[in-house]
C-alpha positions as YAML, in Angstrom:
chain: A
units: angstrom
residues:
- id: 1
  name: MET
  ca: [162.08, 158.65, -70.46]
- id: 2
  name: LEU
  ca: [165.18, 160.03, -70.48]
- id: 3
  name: ASN
  ca: [164.89, 162.81, -68.26]
- id: 4
  name: PHE
  ca: [161.53, 163.81, -68.79]
- id: 5
  name: ASP
  ca: [158.74, 165.06, -66.23]
- id: 6
  name: GLU
  ca: [155.24, 163.03, -67.55]
- id: 7
  name: GLN
  ca: [153.32, 165.45, -65.39]
- id: 8
  name: ARG
  ca: [155.07, 168.62, -66.19]
- id: 9
  name: PHE
  ca: [154.48, 167.81, -69.94]
- id: 10
  name: LEU
  ca: [150.94, 167.49, -69.58]
- id: 11
  name: ARG
  ca: [150.15, 170.57, -67.29]
- id: 12
  name: ILE
  ca: [152.16, 172.80, -70.02]
- id: 13
  name: GLN
  ca: [150.05, 171.54, -72.93]
- id: 14
  name: SER
  ca: [146.90, 171.20, -71.11]
- id: 15
  name: GLY
  ca: [147.46, 174.92, -70.04]
- id: 16
  name: ALA
  ca: [148.33, 176.12, -73.97]
- id: 17
  name: VAL
  ca: [144.94, 174.51, -75.33]
- id: 18
  name: ALA
  ca: [142.92, 175.47, -72.23]
- id: 19
  name: PHE
  ca: [142.74, 179.15, -74.08]
- id: 20
  name: ALA
  ca: [140.99, 177.95, -76.98]
- id: 21
  name: SER
  ca: [137.60, 179.77, -75.87]
- id: 22
  name: HIS
  ca: [139.38, 182.80, -74.64]
- id: 23
  name: PHE
  ca: [141.05, 183.26, -78.05]
- id: 24
  name: ASP
  ca: [137.58, 182.73, -79.85]
- id: 25
  name: GLN
  ca: [136.43, 185.42, -77.58]
- id: 26
  name: VAL
  ca: [138.99, 188.11, -78.29]
- id: 27
  name: ILE
  ca: [139.30, 187.05, -82.13]
- id: 28
  name: GLY
  ca: [135.35, 187.44, -82.42]
- id: 29
  name: GLU
  ca: [135.47, 190.35, -80.67]
- id: 30
  name: CYS
  ca: [138.39, 192.29, -82.90]
- id: 31
  name: ILE
  ca: [136.62, 191.13, -86.06]
- id: 32
  name: LYS
  ca: [133.30, 192.38, -85.24]
- id: 33
  name: ALA
  ca: [135.00, 195.54, -84.18]
- id: 34
  name: GLY
  ca: [136.59, 195.91, -87.88]
- id: 35
  name: ALA
  ca: [139.86, 194.24, -87.56]
- id: 36
  name: ASP
  ca: [141.16, 193.84, -91.13]
- id: 37
  name: ASN
  ca: [144.20, 191.71, -91.00]
- id: 38
  name: VAL
  ca: [146.72, 189.74, -88.43]
- id: 39
  name: PHE
  ca: [150.37, 190.04, -88.11]
- id: 40
  name: PHE
  ca: [152.25, 187.41, -86.54]
- id: 41
  name: LEU
  ca: [155.77, 189.12, -84.92]
- id: 42
  name: GLY
  ca: [157.72, 187.05, -83.08]
- id: 43
  name: THR
  ca: [161.56, 187.13, -82.70]
- id: 44
  name: GLY
  ca: [163.98, 184.33, -83.31]
- id: 45
  name: GLY
  ca: [162.60, 180.93, -82.49]
- id: 46
  name: ALA
  ca: [159.46, 181.96, -81.18]
- id: 47
  name: ALA
  ca: [158.75, 183.57, -84.91]
- id: 48
  name: ILE
  ca: [159.32, 180.21, -86.79]
- id: 49
  name: LEU
  ca: [156.83, 178.63, -84.44]
- id: 50
  name: MET
  ca: [154.03, 181.01, -85.97]
- id: 51
  name: GLN
  ca: [155.14, 180.16, -89.74]
- id: 52
  name: PRO
  ca: [152.39, 177.03, -89.57]
- id: 53
  name: ALA
  ca: [149.80, 179.54, -88.20]
- id: 54
  name: ALA
  ca: [150.41, 181.91, -90.85]
- id: 55
  name: GLN
  ca: [150.91, 179.37, -93.68]
- id: 56
  name: LEU
  ca: [147.36, 178.18, -92.44]
- id: 57
  name: LEU
  ca: [145.86, 181.47, -93.10]
- id: 58
  name: GLN
  ca: [147.43, 182.60, -96.50]
- id: 59
  name: ARG
  ca: [146.36, 179.38, -98.19]
- id: 60
  name: ARG
  ca: [143.05, 178.78, -96.71]
- id: 61
  name: SER
  ca: [141.60, 182.22, -95.75]
- id: 62
  name: ARG
  ca: [140.93, 185.52, -97.27]
- id: 63
  name: PHE
  ca: [141.66, 187.14, -93.95]
- id: 64
  name: PRO
  ca: [145.09, 189.29, -94.88]
- id: 65
  name: VAL
  ca: [147.90, 187.81, -92.64]
- id: 66
  name: PHE
  ca: [151.55, 189.21, -92.37]
- id: 67
  name: ILE
  ca: [154.47, 187.63, -90.71]
- id: 68
  name: ASP
  ca: [157.47, 189.68, -90.37]
- id: 69
  name: MET
  ca: [160.54, 190.42, -87.97]
- id: 70
  name: PRO
  ca: [160.27, 193.30, -85.15]
- id: 71
  name: ALA
  ca: [163.64, 194.21, -85.45]
- id: 72
  name: GLU
  ca: [163.08, 195.17, -89.23]
- id: 73
  name: LEU
  ca: [159.30, 196.09, -88.75]
- id: 74
  name: VAL
  ca: [160.50, 198.48, -85.65]
- id: 75
  name: VAL
  ca: [162.57, 200.43, -87.89]
- id: 76
  name: THR
  ca: [160.86, 200.14, -91.43]
- id: 77
  name: GLY
  ca: [157.01, 200.29, -90.11]
- id: 78
  name: SER
  ca: [154.61, 198.64, -92.53]
- id: 79
  name: ALA
  ca: [151.13, 200.45, -94.38]
- id: 80
  name: ASN
  ca: [149.34, 197.38, -93.31]
- id: 81
  name: LEU
  ca: [150.23, 197.77, -89.93]
- id: 82
  name: THR
  ca: [147.42, 199.91, -87.98]
- id: 83
  name: SER
  ca: [145.01, 200.51, -85.37]
- id: 84
  name: ARG
  ca: [142.63, 198.11, -86.88]
- id: 85
  name: SER
  ca: [145.14, 195.00, -86.82]
- id: 86
  name: ILE
  ca: [145.48, 192.05, -84.71]
- id: 87
  name: VAL
  ca: [149.06, 191.40, -83.59]
- id: 88
  name: VAL
  ca: [150.10, 187.93, -81.93]
- id: 89
  name: MET
  ca: [153.42, 188.59, -80.36]
- id: 90
  name: PRO
  ca: [155.22, 185.24, -79.06]
- id: 91
  name: SER
  ca: [158.16, 185.03, -76.70]
- id: 92
  name: LEU
  ca: [158.95, 182.50, -73.86]
- id: 93
  name: SER
  ca: [160.78, 185.04, -71.87]
- id: 94
  name: GLY
  ca: [158.36, 187.82, -71.98]
- id: 95
  name: THR
  ca: [161.50, 189.76, -72.30]
- id: 96
  name: THR
  ca: [162.90, 189.76, -75.83]
- id: 97
  name: LYS
  ca: [164.63, 192.82, -76.57]
- id: 98
  name: GLU
  ca: [163.25, 193.38, -79.73]
- id: 99
  name: SER
  ca: [160.15, 192.39, -79.58]
- id: 100
  name: VAL
  ca: [159.59, 194.89, -76.37]
- id: 101
  name: ALA
  ca: [160.48, 197.43, -78.72]
- id: 102
  name: MET
  ca: [158.13, 196.31, -81.10]
- id: 103
  name: LEU
  ca: [155.74, 196.19, -78.43]
- id: 104
  name: ALA
  ca: [156.34, 200.36, -77.38]
- id: 105
  name: LYS
  ca: [155.43, 201.16, -81.23]
- id: 106
  name: LEU
  ca: [152.40, 198.83, -81.60]
- id: 107
  name: LYS
  ca: [150.97, 201.04, -78.28]
- id: 108
  name: GLU
  ca: [151.49, 204.16, -80.28]
- id: 109
  name: ILE
  ca: [149.90, 202.43, -83.67]
- id: 110
  name: GLY
  ca: [146.88, 201.26, -81.16]
- id: 111
  name: ALA
  ca: [146.81, 197.76, -82.92]
- id: 112
  name: THR
  ca: [145.32, 195.08, -80.69]
- id: 113
  name: VAL
  ca: [147.97, 193.00, -79.31]
- id: 114
  name: ILE
  ca: [147.89, 189.24, -78.08]
- id: 115
  name: THR
  ca: [151.26, 188.40, -76.46]
- id: 116
  name: LEU
  ca: [151.78, 184.51, -76.09]
- id: 117
  name: VAL
  ca: [154.23, 184.17, -73.28]
- id: 118
  name: GLY
  ca: [155.86, 181.70, -70.46]
- id: 119
  name: HIS
  ca: [156.24, 184.89, -67.42]
- id: 120
  name: GLU
  ca: [153.74, 186.88, -66.58]
- id: 121
  name: LYS
  ca: [155.62, 189.73, -64.92]
- id: 122
  name: THR
  ca: [157.62, 190.63, -67.97]
- id: 123
  name: PRO
  ca: [156.94, 193.39, -70.42]
- id: 124
  name: LEU
  ca: [155.08, 191.32, -72.68]
- id: 125
  name: GLY
  ca: [153.52, 189.11, -69.92]
- id: 126
  name: GLN
  ca: [151.82, 192.54, -68.72]
- id: 127
  name: GLY
  ca: [152.09, 194.72, -71.84]
- id: 128
  name: GLY
  ca: [149.86, 193.40, -74.21]
- id: 129
  name: THR
  ca: [146.42, 194.08, -74.68]
- id: 130
  name: HIS
  ca: [145.40, 190.37, -74.31]
- id: 131
  name: ALA
  ca: [148.24, 188.62, -72.83]
- id: 132
  name: PHE
  ca: [148.30, 185.02, -72.35]
- id: 133
  name: VAL
  ca: [150.54, 183.28, -70.16]
- id: 134
  name: ASN
  ca: [151.51, 179.52, -69.84]
- id: 135
  name: PHE
  ca: [154.81, 178.65, -67.77]
- id: 136
  name: ALA
  ca: [156.71, 176.50, -70.21]
- id: 137
  name: GLU
  ca: [160.33, 176.32, -70.88]
- id: 138
  name: ASP
  ca: [162.52, 175.33, -73.91]
- id: 139
  name: ASP
  ca: [161.93, 171.63, -73.85]
- id: 140
  name: THR
  ca: [158.13, 172.27, -73.79]
- id: 141
  name: SER
  ca: [157.27, 175.65, -75.52]
- id: 142
  name: CYS
  ca: [157.23, 174.39, -79.27]
- id: 143
  name: GLU
  ca: [154.10, 172.63, -78.96]
- id: 144
  name: SER
  ca: [152.53, 175.11, -76.71]
- id: 145
  name: PHE
  ca: [153.29, 177.90, -79.33]
- id: 146
  name: TYR
  ca: [152.07, 176.00, -82.30]
- id: 147
  name: MET
  ca: [149.02, 174.89, -80.53]
- id: 148
  name: GLN
  ca: [147.92, 178.25, -79.28]
- id: 149
  name: SER
  ca: [148.72, 179.90, -82.87]
- id: 150
  name: LEU
  ca: [146.80, 177.59, -84.80]
- id: 151
  name: LEU
  ca: [143.62, 177.95, -82.45]
- id: 152
  name: ILE
  ca: [143.73, 181.34, -82.98]
- id: 153
  name: ALA
  ca: [144.06, 180.90, -86.88]
- id: 154
  name: LEU
  ca: [141.19, 178.63, -86.73]
- id: 155
  name: SER
  ca: [139.03, 181.30, -84.80]
- id: 156
  name: ILE
  ca: [139.89, 183.74, -87.37]
- id: 157
  name: MET
  ca: [138.88, 181.51, -89.79]
- id: 158
  name: LYS
  ca: [135.53, 180.82, -88.17]
- id: 159
  name: HIS
  ca: [134.62, 184.42, -87.35]
- id: 160
  name: ASN
  ca: [135.42, 185.31, -91.08]
- id: 161
  name: GLY
  ca: [133.06, 182.34, -92.12]
- id: 162
  name: GLU
  ca: [135.55, 179.91, -93.35]
- id: 163
  name: LEU
  ca: [135.31, 177.34, -90.57]
- id: 164
  name: ALA
  ca: [132.13, 175.43, -90.37]
- id: 165
  name: ASP
  ca: [133.00, 172.88, -87.94]
- id: 166
  name: HIS
  ca: [135.57, 174.67, -85.39]
- id: 167
  name: GLN
  ca: [134.14, 173.24, -82.54]
- id: 168
  name: ARG
  ca: [135.08, 169.73, -83.36]
- id: 169
  name: MET
  ca: [138.34, 170.62, -84.59]
- id: 170
  name: VAL
  ca: [138.91, 172.39, -81.20]
- id: 171
  name: ASP
  ca: [137.50, 169.59, -79.25]
- id: 172
  name: GLU
  ca: [140.14, 167.42, -80.91]
- id: 173
  name: PHE
  ca: [142.71, 169.94, -79.63]
- id: 174
  name: PHE
  ca: [141.76, 168.95, -76.24]
- id: 175
  name: MET
  ca: [143.21, 165.29, -76.79]
- id: 176
  name: LEU
  ca: [146.52, 166.38, -77.69]
- id: 177
  name: PRO
  ca: [148.05, 166.75, -74.58]
- id: 178
  name: ALA
  ca: [147.64, 163.05, -73.67]
- id: 179
  name: LEU
  ca: [147.96, 161.84, -77.06]
- id: 180
  name: LEU
  ca: [151.59, 163.56, -77.44]
- id: 181
  name: LEU
  ca: [152.45, 161.99, -74.33]
- id: 182
  name: ASP
  ca: [151.94, 158.44, -75.68]
- id: 183
  name: VAL
  ca: [153.69, 159.50, -79.27]
- id: 184
  name: LYS
  ca: [156.99, 160.26, -76.81]
- id: 185
  name: ARG
  ca: [156.62, 157.14, -74.98]
- id: 186
  name: CYS
  ca: [156.52, 154.99, -78.23]
- id: 187
  name: PHE
  ca: [159.26, 157.21, -80.05]
- id: 188
  name: GLU
  ca: [161.70, 156.83, -77.52]
- id: 189
  name: PRO
  ca: [163.84, 153.79, -78.82]
- id: 190
  name: SER
  ca: [163.94, 155.82, -82.03]
- id: 191
  name: ALA
  ca: [164.79, 158.87, -80.42]
- id: 192
  name: ALA
  ca: [167.92, 156.97, -79.18]
- id: 193
  name: ALA
  ca: [168.60, 155.82, -82.28]
- id: 194
  name: ILE
  ca: [168.69, 159.19, -84.06]
- id: 195
  name: ALA
  ca: [170.38, 160.88, -81.49]
- id: 196
  name: GLU
  ca: [173.26, 158.65, -82.32]
- id: 197
  name: ASN
  ca: [173.25, 159.36, -85.79]
- id: 198
  name: ILE
  ca: [173.42, 163.47, -85.35]
- id: 199
  name: ALA
  ca: [176.05, 163.23, -82.59]
- id: 200
  name: ALA
  ca: [178.12, 160.89, -84.85]
- id: 201
  name: ALA
  ca: [178.33, 163.90, -87.25]
- id: 202
  name: ASP
  ca: [179.50, 167.42, -86.91]
- id: 203
  name: TYR
  ca: [177.46, 168.78, -89.99]
- id: 204
  name: HIS
  ca: [173.76, 168.02, -91.01]
- id: 205
  name: ILE
  ca: [171.77, 169.29, -93.83]
- id: 206
  name: VAL
  ca: [168.11, 169.65, -92.27]
- id: 207
  name: THR
  ca: [165.07, 170.22, -94.43]
- id: 208
  name: GLY
  ca: [160.86, 169.68, -94.89]
- id: 209
  name: ALA
  ca: [158.17, 171.10, -96.50]
- id: 210
  name: GLY
  ca: [154.82, 172.71, -96.13]
- id: 211
  name: ASN
  ca: [154.35, 173.35, -92.60]
- id: 212
  name: ALA
  ca: [157.15, 170.58, -91.35]
- id: 213
  name: TRP
  ca: [159.65, 173.12, -92.57]
- id: 214
  name: PRO
  ca: [159.26, 175.54, -89.61]
- id: 215
  name: GLN
  ca: [160.45, 172.77, -87.21]
- id: 216
  name: ALA
  ca: [163.11, 171.66, -89.87]
- id: 217
  name: PHE
  ca: [164.10, 175.46, -89.83]
- id: 218
  name: TYR
  ca: [163.68, 175.53, -85.68]
- id: 219
  name: TYR
  ca: [165.65, 172.60, -84.83]
- id: 220
  name: GLY
  ca: [168.49, 173.13, -87.03]
- id: 221
  name: MET
  ca: [168.86, 176.51, -85.66]
- id: 222
  name: CYS
  ca: [167.61, 176.81, -82.32]
- id: 223
  name: ILE
  ca: [168.80, 172.96, -81.23]
- id: 224
  name: LEU
  ca: [171.57, 171.94, -83.16]
- id: 225
  name: GLU
  ca: [173.17, 175.43, -83.52]
- id: 226
  name: GLU
  ca: [172.35, 177.02, -80.38]
- id: 227
  name: MET
  ca: [172.06, 174.53, -77.97]
- id: 228
  name: GLN
  ca: [174.40, 171.77, -79.43]
- id: 229
  name: TRP
  ca: [177.04, 173.92, -81.28]
- id: 230
  name: ILE
  ca: [176.68, 171.70, -84.10]
- id: 231
  name: ARG
  ca: [176.89, 173.45, -87.89]
- id: 232
  name: THR
  ca: [173.67, 172.70, -89.97]
- id: 233
  name: ARG
  ca: [172.35, 173.89, -93.19]
- id: 234
  name: PRO
  ca: [168.47, 174.22, -92.73]
- id: 235
  name: VAL
  ca: [166.72, 174.28, -96.45]
- id: 236
  name: HIS
  ca: [163.49, 174.23, -97.36]
- id: 237
  name: ALA
  ca: [162.90, 171.30, -99.63]
- id: 238
  name: SER
  ca: [161.39, 173.60, -102.17]
- id: 239
  name: ASP
  ca: [165.16, 175.03, -102.64]
- id: 240
  name: PHE
  ca: [166.67, 171.73, -101.92]
- id: 241
  name: PHE
  ca: [167.39, 171.12, -105.73]
- id: 242
  name: HIS
  ca: [168.60, 175.03, -106.33]
- id: 243
  name: GLY
  ca: [172.16, 174.83, -104.76]
- id: 244
  name: THR
  ca: [171.95, 172.46, -101.58]
- id: 245
  name: LEU
  ca: [171.61, 169.29, -103.56]
- id: 246
  name: GLU
  ca: [175.53, 169.73, -104.38]
- id: 247
  name: LEU
  ca: [176.65, 169.19, -101.14]
- id: 248
  name: VAL
  ca: [175.05, 165.77, -100.65]
- id: 249
  name: GLU
  ca: [177.92, 162.85, -101.25]
- id: 250
  name: PRO
  ca: [178.69, 159.51, -99.18]
- id: 251
  name: GLY
  ca: [179.09, 160.51, -95.46]
- id: 252
  name: VAL
  ca: [177.24, 164.17, -95.51]
- id: 253
  name: SER
  ca: [174.21, 164.07, -93.09]
- id: 254
  name: VAL
  ca: [170.58, 164.84, -94.10]
- id: 255
  name: LEU
  ca: [167.63, 165.31, -91.64]
- id: 256
  name: LEU
  ca: [164.50, 164.72, -93.35]
- id: 257
  name: PHE
  ca: [161.34, 165.99, -91.60]
- id: 258
  name: LYS
  ca: [158.24, 164.58, -93.37]
- id: 259
  name: GLY
  ca: [154.62, 166.01, -92.36]
- id: 260
  name: GLU
  ca: [150.99, 164.82, -93.66]
- id: 261
  name: ASP
  ca: [150.12, 168.24, -95.79]
- id: 262
  name: HIS
  ca: [149.52, 168.58, -99.36]
- id: 263
  name: LEU
  ca: [153.55, 169.66, -99.75]
- id: 264
  name: ARG
  ca: [154.27, 166.11, -98.58]
- id: 265
  name: PRO
  ca: [155.58, 165.50, -102.01]
- id: 266
  name: LEU
  ca: [157.92, 167.69, -101.93]
- id: 267
  name: ALA
  ca: [159.56, 165.83, -99.29]
- id: 268
  name: ASP
  ca: [159.89, 162.65, -101.12]
- id: 269
  name: ARG
  ca: [161.55, 164.05, -103.69]
- id: 270
  name: VAL
  ca: [164.32, 164.97, -101.57]
- id: 271
  name: GLU
  ca: [163.81, 161.47, -99.61]
- id: 272
  name: ASP
  ca: [164.36, 159.63, -103.64]
- id: 273
  name: PHE
  ca: [167.63, 162.03, -104.71]
- id: 274
  name: ALA
  ca: [169.41, 161.85, -100.82]
- id: 275
  name: LYS
  ca: [168.66, 158.03, -100.27]
- id: 276
  name: ARG
  ca: [170.53, 157.43, -103.58]
- id: 277
  name: TYR
  ca: [173.69, 159.75, -102.92]
- id: 278
  name: THR
  ca: [174.55, 159.45, -99.00]
- id: 279
  name: ASP
  ca: [174.38, 156.86, -96.57]
- id: 280
  name: LYS
  ca: [173.72, 159.07, -93.58]
- id: 281
  name: LEU
  ca: [169.74, 160.07, -94.44]
- id: 282
  name: THR
  ca: [167.63, 160.28, -91.36]
- id: 283
  name: VAL
  ca: [163.97, 160.71, -92.09]
- id: 284
  name: ILE
  ca: [161.42, 161.37, -89.38]
- id: 285
  name: ASP
  ca: [157.72, 160.93, -90.40]
- id: 286
  name: THR
  ca: [154.93, 162.12, -88.69]
- id: 287
  name: ALA
  ca: [152.77, 159.69, -90.71]
- id: 288
  name: GLY
  ca: [154.05, 157.05, -88.53]
- id: 289
  name: LEU
  ca: [153.02, 158.28, -85.68]
- id: 290
  name: ALA
  ca: [149.70, 157.42, -83.92]
- id: 291
  name: LEU
  ca: [146.85, 159.76, -82.88]
- id: 292
  name: PRO
  ca: [143.76, 158.17, -82.10]
- id: 293
  name: GLY
  ca: [140.59, 159.69, -82.55]
- id: 294
  name: VAL
  ca: [142.03, 162.68, -84.58]
- id: 295
  name: SER
  ca: [140.57, 163.82, -87.85]
- id: 296
  name: ALA
  ca: [142.50, 163.50, -91.01]
- id: 297
  name: ASP
  ca: [142.11, 167.47, -91.41]
- id: 298
  name: VAL
  ca: [143.27, 168.04, -87.95]
- id: 299
  name: ARG
  ca: [145.93, 165.90, -88.61]
- id: 300
  name: GLN
  ca: [147.49, 167.79, -91.19]
- id: 301
  name: LEU
  ca: [147.63, 170.77, -89.14]
- id: 302
  name: LEU
  ca: [149.90, 168.85, -86.48]
- id: 303
  name: SER
  ca: [152.74, 167.86, -88.08]
- id: 304
  name: PRO
  ca: [154.97, 170.35, -86.61]
- id: 305
  name: VAL
  ca: [153.45, 169.81, -83.21]
- id: 306
  name: LEU
  ca: [154.15, 166.19, -83.83]
- id: 307
  name: LEU
  ca: [157.91, 166.64, -85.31]
- id: 308
  name: ALA
  ca: [158.16, 168.96, -82.03]
- id: 309
  name: THR
  ca: [157.11, 166.31, -79.50]
- id: 310
  name: VAL
  ca: [159.28, 163.52, -81.02]
- id: 311
  name: LEU
  ca: [162.75, 165.74, -81.73]
- id: 312
  name: GLU
  ca: [162.82, 166.93, -77.89]
- id: 313
  name: ARG
  ca: [162.87, 163.21, -77.44]
- id: 314
  name: VAL
  ca: [166.24, 163.41, -79.93]
- id: 315
  name: SER
  ca: [167.51, 166.06, -78.08]
- id: 316
  name: ALA
  ca: [167.20, 164.55, -74.59]
- id: 317
  name: HIS
  ca: [169.32, 161.91, -75.68]
- id: 318
  name: LEU
  ca: [171.86, 163.91, -77.58]
- id: 319
  name: GLU
  ca: [172.71, 166.17, -74.86]
- id: 320
  name: VAL
  ca: [173.86, 162.60, -73.04]
- id: 321
  name: LEU
  ca: [175.80, 161.38, -75.58]
- id: 322
  name: ARG
  ca: [177.29, 164.91, -76.21]
- id: 323
  name: ASP
  ca: [178.07, 165.60, -72.45]
- id: 324
  name: HIS
  ca: [176.39, 169.04, -73.72]
- id: 325
  name: PRO
  ca: [173.76, 170.23, -71.67]
- id: 326
  name: LEU
  ca: [171.23, 172.09, -73.50]
- id: 327
  name: THR
  ca: [171.14, 175.14, -71.70]
- id: 328
  name: THR
  ca: [175.02, 175.62, -71.97]
- id: 329
  name: ARG
  ca: [175.70, 179.29, -74.11]
- id: 330
  name: ARG
  ca: [178.55, 180.80, -74.92]
- id: 331
  name: TYR
  ca: [176.77, 184.13, -76.18]
- id: 332
  name: TYR
  ca: [172.97, 183.86, -76.18]
- id: 333
  name: LYS
  ca: [172.12, 186.21, -73.10]
- id: 334
  name: ARG
  ca: [175.69, 186.18, -71.89]
- id: 335
  name: VAL
  ca: [177.49, 188.84, -73.40]
- id: 336
  name: ALA
  ca: [176.54, 192.09, -75.27]
- id: 337
  name: TYR
  ca: [175.30, 191.91, -78.65]
...
């Protein structure tokens, strides 16, 4: 595979799922002690990666869940954020300005803070009530954060009496690092072709539904915009027909990410429309990616993980085609803002 270290990938993703029993212990202790809600408080891309876990709890659990922006919450506060709250705070660098400021507020409130970071000797790597450090970098962080947050959500459901077969599902997560590597290998030829399609246009509508939507949002904002300086219009498939459809015409690129949860028909609707009005429709469908031994109910949770793992391959080809390294920035962490 192009510019890819297989052993590094396996090490990082194995590190992410290795936290499963520790997550479960911490969550169990919190709920037993009277925790009455959970907040997912990330900033930027890390915040987007928490959305599938938050959505899972919103739709399948009675345990109250909130997802908010630290930059706003540190100013406004929340009536629901108390000493009985569990707060999940991801930050790859461990130094994200808005999250560090939020951490100080959380300590004043007395909430239990679970930090998910890539670097230990940082404010978030050392400042959480429970700090989970799994080294990762931009090209490996999506899968790591997705899996960690989903494991936390599953533990909450277990300890809230809503998930009888928790251990079976966790056991299947332990299969994922090797399976995801196989997915990457198989997808490599498709990744090269998709990268050529993306490189051929300077504007893309990026869309998806359900738990595939966060990866569509993330890929448009954090990869194509931030790392490739390509203009995008991320739009949820539910909103596609309330404005964005009018921008579709021959030559306009539409990137559609399809997952396997119950919201898949919303993506089908976009696909049916777009293929009639543009010749630049690109569809990435997780249903065509093999995960032998993984149950259907777990697969439904993993659509964003699968999308992240194949899109990393697309990005690797894209940076070469465009002669634009993914690490190149003009402003991000380079100028004051």
